[in-house]
Tab-separated table of C-alpha atoms and ligand atoms in Angstrom:
chain	number	residue	atom	x	y	z
A	19	UNK	CA	112.478	97.248	120.187
A	20	UNK	CA	115.030	94.381	119.542
A	21	UNK	CA	115.253	91.991	122.619
A	22	UNK	CA	117.314	89.140	123.784
A	23	UNK	CA	115.067	86.021	124.684
A	24	UNK	CA	116.441	84.315	127.750
A	25	UNK	CA	114.951	81.817	130.203
A	26	UNK	CA	116.379	79.879	133.176
A	27	UNK	CA	118.971	77.807	130.955
A	28	UNK	CA	120.091	80.996	129.332
A	29	UNK	CA	119.746	83.071	126.120
A	30	UNK	CA	117.883	80.964	123.255
A	31	UNK	CA	117.105	83.383	120.587
A	32	UNK	CA	116.607	87.186	119.827
A	33	UNK	CA	113.702	88.810	118.646
A	34	UNK	CA	111.292	91.964	118.537
A	35	UNK	CA	108.999	93.248	121.039
A	36	UNK	CA	106.219	95.817	120.449
A	37	UNK	CA	104.454	97.416	123.550
A	38	UNK	CA	101.112	98.874	123.007
A	39	UNK	CA	99.616	100.843	125.881
A	40	UNK	CA	95.847	100.592	127.012
A	41	UNK	CA	93.441	101.780	125.555
A	42	UNK	CA	95.364	102.162	122.069
A	43	UNK	CA	95.886	98.825	121.415
A	44	UNK	CA	93.950	96.106	119.355
A	45	UNK	CA	92.405	94.663	122.555
A	46	UNK	CA	92.013	97.832	124.370
A	47	UNK	CA	94.334	96.298	127.134
A	48	UNK	CA	98.199	96.631	127.587
A	49	UNK	CA	99.641	94.217	124.994
A	50	UNK	CA	103.143	93.062	124.474
A	51	UNK	CA	103.670	91.341	121.115
A	52	UNK	CA	106.992	89.261	121.022
A	53	UNK	CA	108.470	88.024	117.594
A	54	UNK	CA	110.854	85.122	117.429
A	55	UNK	CA	112.505	83.226	114.770
A	56	UNK	CA	109.962	80.790	113.072
A	57	UNK	CA	111.864	77.260	114.272
A	58	UNK	CA	108.969	75.373	116.329
A	59	UNK	CA	111.941	74.629	118.812
A	60	UNK	CA	112.520	78.325	119.602
A	61	UNK	CA	108.560	79.037	119.295
A	62	UNK	CA	107.965	76.511	121.927
A	63	UNK	CA	110.736	77.405	124.293
A	64	UNK	CA	109.459	81.108	124.184
A	65	UNK	CA	105.960	79.956	125.026
A	66	UNK	CA	107.158	77.751	127.750
A	67	UNK	CA	109.089	80.537	129.276
A	68	UNK	CA	106.098	82.865	129.097
A	69	UNK	CA	103.955	80.264	130.788
A	70	UNK	CA	106.324	80.022	133.524
A	71	UNK	CA	105.891	83.808	134.090
A	72	UNK	CA	102.260	83.244	134.318
A	73	UNK	CA	100.946	83.800	131.049
A	74	UNK	CA	97.905	81.993	129.668
A	75	UNK	CA	97.612	80.260	126.187
A	76	UNK	CA	95.198	82.200	123.695
A	77	UNK	CA	91.943	80.437	122.878
A	78	UNK	CA	90.618	80.737	119.130
A	79	UNK	CA	89.461	84.699	118.579
A	80	UNK	CA	90.937	85.465	122.095
A	81	UNK	CA	92.186	88.741	121.179
A	82	UNK	CA	89.288	89.768	118.857
A	83	UNK	CA	86.928	88.701	121.931
A	84	UNK	CA	88.561	91.130	124.189
A	85	UNK	CA	88.490	93.918	121.622
A	86	UNK	CA	84.717	93.300	121.718
A	87	UNK	CA	84.351	93.078	125.622
A	88	UNK	CA	86.423	96.447	125.737
A	89	UNK	CA	84.347	98.095	123.181
A	90	UNK	CA	87.009	98.390	120.659
A	91	UNK	CA	85.100	96.691	117.787
A	92	UNK	CA	81.307	95.614	117.560
A	93	UNK	CA	80.312	92.117	116.590
A	94	UNK	CA	79.881	93.031	112.872
A	95	UNK	CA	83.584	94.034	112.713
A	96	UNK	CA	84.892	91.254	114.988
A	97	UNK	CA	83.333	88.843	112.644
A	98	UNK	CA	84.746	90.720	109.592
A	99	UNK	CA	88.167	90.074	111.253
A	100	UNK	CA	87.652	86.426	110.575
A	101	UNK	CA	86.167	87.072	107.103
A	102	UNK	CA	89.328	89.010	106.152
A	103	UNK	CA	91.510	86.201	107.152
A	104	UNK	CA	89.751	83.795	105.391
A	105	UNK	CA	88.368	85.697	102.105
A	106	UNK	CA	89.305	83.628	99.137
A	107	UNK	CA	88.785	86.307	96.321
A	108	UNK	CA	88.994	90.120	95.846
A	109	UNK	CA	85.251	90.400	96.070
A	110	UNK	CA	85.209	88.430	99.194
A	111	UNK	CA	87.773	90.733	100.861
A	112	UNK	CA	85.542	93.690	99.790
A	113	UNK	CA	82.611	91.935	101.554
A	114	UNK	CA	84.827	91.783	104.664
A	115	UNK	CA	86.393	95.057	104.453
A	116	UNK	CA	82.845	96.856	104.193
A	117	UNK	CA	81.832	95.076	107.665
A	118	UNK	CA	85.340	95.928	109.051
A	119	UNK	CA	85.557	99.707	107.964
A	120	UNK	CA	82.074	100.232	109.243
A	121	UNK	CA	80.270	100.852	106.106
A	122	UNK	CA	77.885	98.013	107.167
A	123	UNK	CA	77.701	99.169	110.656
A	124	UNK	CA	76.698	102.552	109.342
A	125	UNK	CA	74.025	101.159	107.537
A	126	UNK	CA	72.423	99.300	110.490
A	127	UNK	CA	72.730	102.525	112.446
A	128	UNK	CA	70.577	104.223	109.944
A	129	UNK	CA	67.974	101.357	109.901
A	130	UNK	CA	68.054	101.497	113.629
A	131	UNK	CA	67.285	105.248	113.773
A	132	UNK	CA	64.381	104.846	111.107
A	133	UNK	CA	63.156	102.163	113.662
A	134	UNK	CA	63.289	104.506	116.377
A	135	UNK	CA	61.592	107.314	114.409
A	136	UNK	CA	58.616	104.895	113.865
A	137	UNK	CA	58.657	103.977	117.510
A	138	UNK	CA	58.568	107.584	118.391
A	139	UNK	CA	55.525	108.103	116.136
A	140	UNK	CA	53.657	105.201	117.793
A	141	UNK	CA	54.513	106.621	121.491
A	142	UNK	CA	52.892	109.753	120.431
A	143	UNK	CA	49.706	108.016	119.080
A	144	UNK	CA	49.705	106.197	122.524
A	145	UNK	CA	50.327	108.822	124.727
A	146	UNK	CA	47.598	111.141	123.683
A	147	UNK	CA	45.191	109.343	121.789
A	148	UNK	CA	43.014	111.762	119.682
A	149	UNK	CA	45.547	114.602	119.995
A	150	UNK	CA	47.234	115.414	116.762
A	151	UNK	CA	50.798	114.797	118.067
A	152	UNK	CA	51.870	112.347	115.181
A	153	UNK	CA	54.204	114.131	112.713
A	154	UNK	CA	53.156	111.738	109.790
A	155	UNK	CA	49.926	110.054	109.015
A	156	UNK	CA	49.479	106.242	109.170
A	157	UNK	CA	49.713	105.582	105.683
A	158	UNK	CA	53.402	107.052	105.612
A	159	UNK	CA	54.131	105.365	108.620
A	160	UNK	CA	53.235	102.043	107.460
A	161	UNK	CA	55.136	102.885	104.007
A	162	UNK	CA	58.371	103.617	106.070
A	163	UNK	CA	58.106	100.432	108.064
A	164	UNK	CA	57.427	98.280	104.731
A	165	UNK	CA	60.542	100.100	103.161
A	166	UNK	CA	62.470	99.008	106.138
A	167	UNK	CA	61.566	95.849	106.179
A	168	UNK	CA	62.219	95.250	102.554
A	169	UNK	CA	65.669	96.746	103.005
A	170	UNK	CA	66.489	94.335	105.892
A	171	UNK	CA	65.138	91.489	103.912
A	172	UNK	CA	67.123	92.482	100.833
A	173	UNK	CA	70.348	92.758	102.833
A	174	UNK	CA	69.483	89.212	104.620
A	175	UNK	CA	69.248	87.682	101.161
A	176	UNK	CA	72.779	88.896	100.092
A	177	UNK	CA	74.147	86.166	102.580
A	178	UNK	CA	74.650	83.462	100.176
A	179	UNK	CA	76.244	85.458	97.662
A	180	UNK	CA	78.494	87.109	100.325
A	181	UNK	CA	79.456	83.962	101.772
A	182	UNK	CA	80.293	82.307	98.704
A	183	UNK	CA	82.575	85.513	97.735
A	184	UNK	CA	84.248	85.058	101.163
A	185	UNK	CA	84.400	81.468	101.448
A	186	UNK	CA	84.187	80.076	97.667
A	187	UNK	CA	81.606	77.523	96.664
A	188	UNK	CA	81.535	73.918	96.225
A	189	UNK	CA	79.671	72.613	93.032
A	190	UNK	CA	79.164	69.155	92.149
A	191	UNK	CA	78.444	67.387	88.919
A	192	UNK	CA	75.778	64.656	89.201
A	193	UNK	CA	73.921	62.608	86.475
A	194	UNK	CA	73.620	59.012	85.223
A	195	UNK	CA	76.634	57.164	84.201
A	196	UNK	CA	78.463	57.924	81.056
A	197	UNK	CA	76.561	61.523	80.860
A	198	UNK	CA	80.178	62.935	80.452
A	199	UNK	CA	80.488	64.423	84.059
A	200	UNK	CA	84.275	63.616	84.218
A	201	UNK	CA	84.800	64.982	80.694
A	202	UNK	CA	83.054	68.243	81.499
A	203	UNK	CA	84.774	68.511	85.104
A	204	UNK	CA	88.263	68.366	83.083
A	205	UNK	CA	86.853	71.022	80.588
A	206	UNK	CA	86.066	73.297	83.673
A	207	UNK	CA	89.331	72.352	85.447
A	208	UNK	CA	91.324	72.959	82.397
A	209	UNK	CA	93.369	69.665	82.629
A	210	UNK	CA	92.763	66.115	82.727
A	211	UNK	CA	92.408	65.566	86.581
A	212	UNK	CA	89.316	62.761	86.394
A	213	UNK	CA	89.447	59.531	84.336
A	214	UNK	CA	87.304	59.232	81.146
A	215	UNK	CA	85.946	56.137	79.184
A	216	UNK	CA	83.230	54.809	77.350
A	217	UNK	CA	82.769	52.366	80.015
A	218	UNK	CA	79.816	52.998	82.313
A	219	UNK	CA	80.637	53.348	85.906
A	220	UNK	CA	84.224	54.681	85.559
A	221	UNK	CA	84.075	57.418	88.419
A	222	UNK	CA	83.944	55.842	91.819
A	223	UNK	CA	85.455	57.981	94.361
A	224	UNK	CA	84.894	61.695	94.440
A	225	UNK	CA	87.267	63.776	92.723
A	226	UNK	CA	87.865	67.426	93.649
A	227	UNK	CA	89.803	70.431	92.054
A	228	UNK	CA	89.738	73.918	92.483
A	229	UNK	CA	89.161	76.420	89.956
A	230	UNK	CA	88.655	80.433	89.740
A	231	UNK	CA	85.097	81.173	87.765
A	232	UNK	CA	84.335	84.704	87.389
A	233	UNK	CA	86.382	85.613	90.389
A	234	UNK	CA	85.048	82.933	92.677
A	235	UNK	CA	86.906	80.217	94.343
A	236	UNK	CA	84.980	76.943	93.197
A	237	UNK	CA	85.785	73.667	94.300
A	238	UNK	CA	84.235	71.253	91.567
A	239	UNK	CA	83.503	67.779	92.672
A	240	UNK	CA	82.943	64.853	90.071
A	241	UNK	CA	80.831	62.063	91.507
A	242	UNK	CA	80.069	58.480	90.563
A	243	UNK	CA	77.457	58.423	87.736
A	244	UNK	CA	73.923	57.363	89.135
A	245	UNK	CA	72.636	53.647	88.230
A	246	UNK	CA	71.139	50.586	90.169
A	247	UNK	CA	74.566	48.683	90.964
A	248	UNK	CA	75.607	45.280	92.753
A	249	UNK	CA	79.008	46.023	93.201
A	250	UNK	CA	79.871	47.255	96.895
A	251	UNK	CA	82.445	49.721	95.778
A	252	UNK	CA	80.345	51.456	93.303
A	253	UNK	CA	77.290	51.592	95.744
A	254	UNK	CA	79.783	53.007	98.472
A	255	UNK	CA	80.990	55.421	95.849
A	256	UNK	CA	77.314	56.522	95.214
A	257	UNK	CA	76.590	56.841	99.097
A	258	UNK	CA	79.695	59.174	99.447
A	259	UNK	CA	78.517	61.417	96.599
A	260	UNK	CA	75.071	61.717	98.050
A	261	UNK	CA	76.581	62.882	101.236
A	262	UNK	CA	78.882	65.442	99.643
A	263	UNK	CA	76.226	66.602	97.323
A	264	UNK	CA	74.217	67.482	100.252
A	265	UNK	CA	76.681	70.256	101.280
A	266	UNK	CA	77.070	71.618	97.788
A	267	UNK	CA	76.145	75.318	96.991
A	268	UNK	CA	75.220	74.361	93.483
A	269	UNK	CA	74.459	70.953	91.573
A	270	UNK	CA	75.329	70.727	87.945
A	271	UNK	CA	72.863	67.939	86.786
A	272	UNK	CA	74.344	66.352	83.471
A	273	UNK	CA	72.579	64.135	81.172
A	274	UNK	CA	73.463	62.765	77.800
A	275	UNK	CA	71.826	64.279	74.393
A	276	UNK	CA	69.893	61.801	72.539
A	277	UNK	CA	69.543	59.494	75.552
A	278	UNK	CA	66.690	58.854	77.968
A	279	UNK	CA	67.989	57.500	81.321
A	280	UNK	CA	65.548	56.747	84.417
A	281	UNK	CA	68.331	57.798	86.742
A	282	UNK	CA	68.145	61.456	85.327
A	283	UNK	CA	64.413	61.695	86.443
A	284	UNK	CA	65.269	60.231	89.878
A	285	UNK	CA	68.273	62.765	90.328
A	286	UNK	CA	65.967	65.698	89.347
A	287	UNK	CA	63.159	64.706	91.639
A	288	UNK	CA	65.694	64.215	94.484
A	289	UNK	CA	67.167	67.583	93.966
A	290	UNK	CA	64.128	69.583	93.163
A	291	UNK	CA	64.420	72.042	96.359
A	292	UNK	CA	68.239	72.573	95.668
A	293	UNK	CA	70.192	75.330	93.706
A	294	UNK	CA	70.780	73.479	90.261
A	295	UNK	CA	71.528	73.886	86.556
A	296	UNK	CA	70.262	71.301	84.117
A	297	UNK	CA	72.963	70.531	81.590
A	298	UNK	CA	72.557	68.463	78.248
A	299	UNK	CA	76.219	67.252	77.210
A	300	UNK	CA	76.984	65.803	73.890
A	301	UNK	CA	75.290	68.300	71.683
A	302	UNK	CA	77.816	67.402	68.800
A	303	UNK	CA	76.100	64.152	68.398
A	304	UNK	CA	72.317	65.008	69.295
A	305	UNK	CA	69.992	68.216	69.881
A	306	UNK	CA	69.569	69.191	73.646
A	307	UNK	CA	65.690	69.362	74.787
A	308	UNK	CA	64.436	72.943	75.327
A	309	UNK	CA	65.298	74.566	78.891
A	310	UNK	CA	68.547	72.943	79.615
A	311	UNK	CA	72.025	74.038	78.802
A	312	UNK	CA	73.403	72.844	75.792
A	313	UNK	CA	77.147	71.897	75.773
A	314	UNK	CA	79.831	69.566	74.444
A	315	UNK	CA	82.590	68.390	76.221
A	316	UNK	CA	84.082	66.938	73.113
A	317	UNK	CA	84.102	70.281	70.929
A	318	UNK	CA	83.734	73.031	73.913
A	319	UNK	CA	80.623	74.218	72.522
A	320	UNK	CA	78.562	76.089	75.189
A	321	UNK	CA	81.262	76.056	77.769
A	322	UNK	CA	81.717	79.664	78.182
A	323	UNK	CA	77.938	80.083	78.510
A	324	UNK	CA	78.095	77.194	81.186
A	325	UNK	CA	80.736	79.116	83.246
A	326	UNK	CA	78.768	82.237	83.196
A	327	UNK	CA	75.580	80.378	84.149
A	328	UNK	CA	77.366	78.996	87.051
A	329	UNK	CA	78.687	82.138	88.276
A	330	UNK	CA	75.144	83.823	88.037
A	331	UNK	CA	73.796	80.896	89.833
A	332	UNK	CA	76.099	81.318	92.853
A	333	UNK	CA	76.213	85.205	93.344
A	334	UNK	CA	73.635	86.411	90.869
A	335	UNK	CA	73.654	88.901	88.372
A	336	UNK	CA	74.402	91.950	90.699
A	337	UNK	CA	78.094	91.855	91.332
A	338	UNK	CA	78.637	95.610	91.574
A	339	UNK	CA	81.630	96.208	93.869
A	340	UNK	CA	79.728	98.996	95.895
A	341	UNK	CA	76.699	96.665	96.889
A	342	UNK	CA	76.815	96.088	100.740
A	343	UNK	CA	76.640	92.470	101.369
A	344	UNK	CA	76.768	90.230	104.531
A	345	UNK	CA	78.584	87.029	104.823
A	346	UNK	CA	77.436	85.602	108.334
A	347	UNK	CA	74.391	83.293	108.954
A	348	UNK	CA	74.091	84.920	112.205
A	349	UNK	CA	73.646	88.359	110.677
A	350	UNK	CA	71.289	86.975	108.227
A	351	UNK	CA	68.906	85.444	110.771
A	352	UNK	CA	68.816	88.900	112.844
A	353	UNK	CA	68.001	90.818	109.760
A	354	UNK	CA	65.352	88.329	108.680
A	355	UNK	CA	64.008	88.712	112.303
A	356	UNK	CA	64.267	92.587	111.921
A	357	UNK	CA	62.448	92.394	108.477
A	358	UNK	CA	59.757	90.282	109.846
A	359	UNK	CA	58.939	92.582	112.939
A	360	UNK	CA	59.019	95.841	110.770
A	361	UNK	CA	56.362	94.191	108.368
A	362	UNK	CA	54.330	92.949	111.486
A	363	UNK	CA	54.312	96.422	112.884
A	364	UNK	CA	53.120	97.802	109.408
A	365	UNK	CA	50.419	95.163	108.951
A	366	UNK	CA	49.074	95.355	112.404
A	367	UNK	CA	48.833	99.268	112.769
A	368	UNK	CA	45.755	99.693	110.994
A	369	UNK	CA	43.572	96.840	112.759
A	370	UNK	CA	45.495	96.241	115.967
A	371	UNK	CA	46.370	99.714	117.017
A	372	UNK	CA	49.723	101.461	117.993
A	373	UNK	CA	50.266	99.267	121.072
A	374	UNK	CA	50.650	95.942	119.131
A	375	UNK	CA	52.682	97.800	116.413
A	376	UNK	CA	54.901	99.251	119.163
A	377	UNK	CA	55.513	95.800	120.581
A	378	UNK	CA	56.822	94.479	117.097
A	379	UNK	CA	59.175	97.472	116.811
A	380	UNK	CA	60.615	96.737	120.083
A	381	UNK	CA	61.097	93.217	118.753
A	382	UNK	CA	62.812	94.803	115.632
A	383	UNK	CA	65.082	96.833	117.934
A	384	UNK	CA	66.025	93.764	119.941
A	385	UNK	CA	67.097	92.029	116.628
A	386	UNK	CA	69.179	94.902	115.650
A	387	UNK	CA	70.909	94.840	118.917
A	388	UNK	CA	71.628	91.163	118.632
A	389	UNK	CA	73.318	92.052	115.443
A	390	UNK	CA	75.452	94.724	116.518
A	391	UNK	CA	76.217	92.912	119.750
A	392	UNK	CA	74.737	95.586	122.064
A	393	UNK	CA	73.669	93.010	124.416
A	394	UNK	CA	75.186	89.825	123.557
A	395	UNK	CA	75.011	86.636	125.645
A	396	UNK	CA	77.818	84.460	126.448
A	397	UNK	CA	76.934	81.590	124.248
A	398	UNK	CA	76.507	83.714	121.128
A	399	UNK	CA	79.830	85.152	121.809
A	400	UNK	CA	81.535	81.786	122.310
A	401	UNK	CA	80.000	80.405	119.003
A	402	UNK	CA	81.520	83.222	117.246
A	403	UNK	CA	84.824	83.179	118.317
A	404	UNK	CA	85.202	79.405	118.384
A	405	UNK	CA	85.595	79.814	114.376
A	406	UNK	CA	88.652	82.214	114.645
A	407	UNK	CA	92.273	80.755	114.562
A	408	UNK	CA	94.599	81.137	117.502
A	409	UNK	CA	96.149	84.734	117.657
A	410	UNK	CA	93.180	86.557	116.319
B	508	GTP	N1	80.519	62.794	71.403
B	508	GTP	C1	80.895	63.232	72.453
B	508	GTP	N2	81.103	62.282	73.736
B	508	GTP	C2	81.387	62.699	74.745
B	508	GTP	C3	81.260	63.927	75.266
B	508	GTP	N3	81.533	63.897	76.638
B	508	GTP	C4	81.901	62.867	76.919
B	508	GTP	N4	82.093	61.956	76.004
B	508	GTP	C5	82.451	60.578	75.969
B	508	GTP	O1	81.530	59.703	76.834
B	508	GTP	C6	82.202	58.723	77.656
B	508	GTP	C7	81.745	59.042	79.074
B	508	GTP	O2	82.398	60.180	79.484
B	508	GTP	P1	82.865	60.375	80.966
B	508	GTP	O3	83.128	61.773	81.165
B	508	GTP	O4	83.602	59.315	81.464
B	508	GTP	O5	81.423	60.177	81.576
B	508	GTP	P2	80.674	60.185	83.275
B	508	GTP	O6	79.562	60.706	83.234
B	508	GTP	O7	81.992	60.799	83.912
B	508	GTP	O8	80.803	58.741	83.352
B	508	GTP	P3	80.919	57.982	84.771
B	508	GTP	O9	82.136	58.209	85.528
B	508	GTP	O10	80.948	56.343	84.318
B	508	GTP	O11	79.633	57.832	85.270
B	508	GTP	C8	83.461	58.827	77.130
B	508	GTP	O12	83.714	57.958	76.133
B	508	GTP	C9	83.652	60.094	76.663
B	508	GTP	O13	84.684	60.459	75.512
B	508	GTP	C10	80.842	64.752	74.270
B	508	GTP	O14	80.135	65.970	74.637
B	508	GTP	N5	80.422	64.322	72.935
B	509	MG	MG1	82.908	59.892	85.292
């Protein structure tokens, strides 16, 4: 409906008002949406006028939180609303849509039913031990629990790729001075963005650029080359680089063909437990040792393979669109707990009996309920919705 916007001082704009009656609104409550012209002066005056009528300002995620509290959305779908807004690629949008459209929720319902079936089997053994009330033998029950555990763990492990598809990835080039990091950075970005020179220690500050690689939004970071230095500015650059490297999803450890630099060994030791690719640059001048990616920033040789290797290292080889993925660390942790509980039930059934196994299954069910928000505590809700923007 077209409306005039009027306060105590008179008319100040005209806009649109949309009325959604409870319970058929986003939040499940009566909702009036007012749209005005975008000038901040008009928006502020409208907000002030509404506040004078007793309306409170929304906090981040306030609308979606109400939708959850009123049973319009479960937590999986609520988190997906945020992911739909953030997704930087079509593949990321698909991850979010799967959760919002209920495909992920339906899979979790199926896992829950299978867990309940196992619980009923154990109950039958507990209620009348000795009587043959159980429908399946112990061996089949153990197998069913192990399958369930593996599926839950498999889904939990999609979180890294899912998150990268939704949010993009940070990939940092590291290595000794003069390895050709900035040259490679420029090749991957497709233009000269970082300074290149034959002088060691050219890059001091961290240089960032965004590129699309295999449908993934990648933020590339070029960093200062590693070496012992007395120069305080270079040392500060190295310290900053190490800080940013700690948050990177993937490290490209670059060294120069035909050279041996102790800094390379040091970096390889320091990053041993991090996802990384070892790259030997300058293969136009000397051969690469086995086991590292050979490239030449000068001739472009090996660059296509490098791009493919980066994508593989970030999201794996399984990039099928119909694969169900999650993109939330909270969901991953709950699925890991479910997987552990189901595995524990399977492991303990034969030697500790059905009571201990049933106890593990109860814990598995609690993890699933945490996941969908069947019984969610206030602090969990606050943590989830704090990430949202206002108006969602
Ligand atoms: N022949 C040859 N020279 C290269 C190649 N890549 C880089 N260079 C040269 O190596 C020198 C160093 O390159 P940079 O890209 O500045 O090296 P860097 O690792 O960023 O160096 P710092 O910023 O000092 O750590 C420059 O003179 C480049 O032109 C390559 O693949 N082949
Ligand atoms: Mg450089």
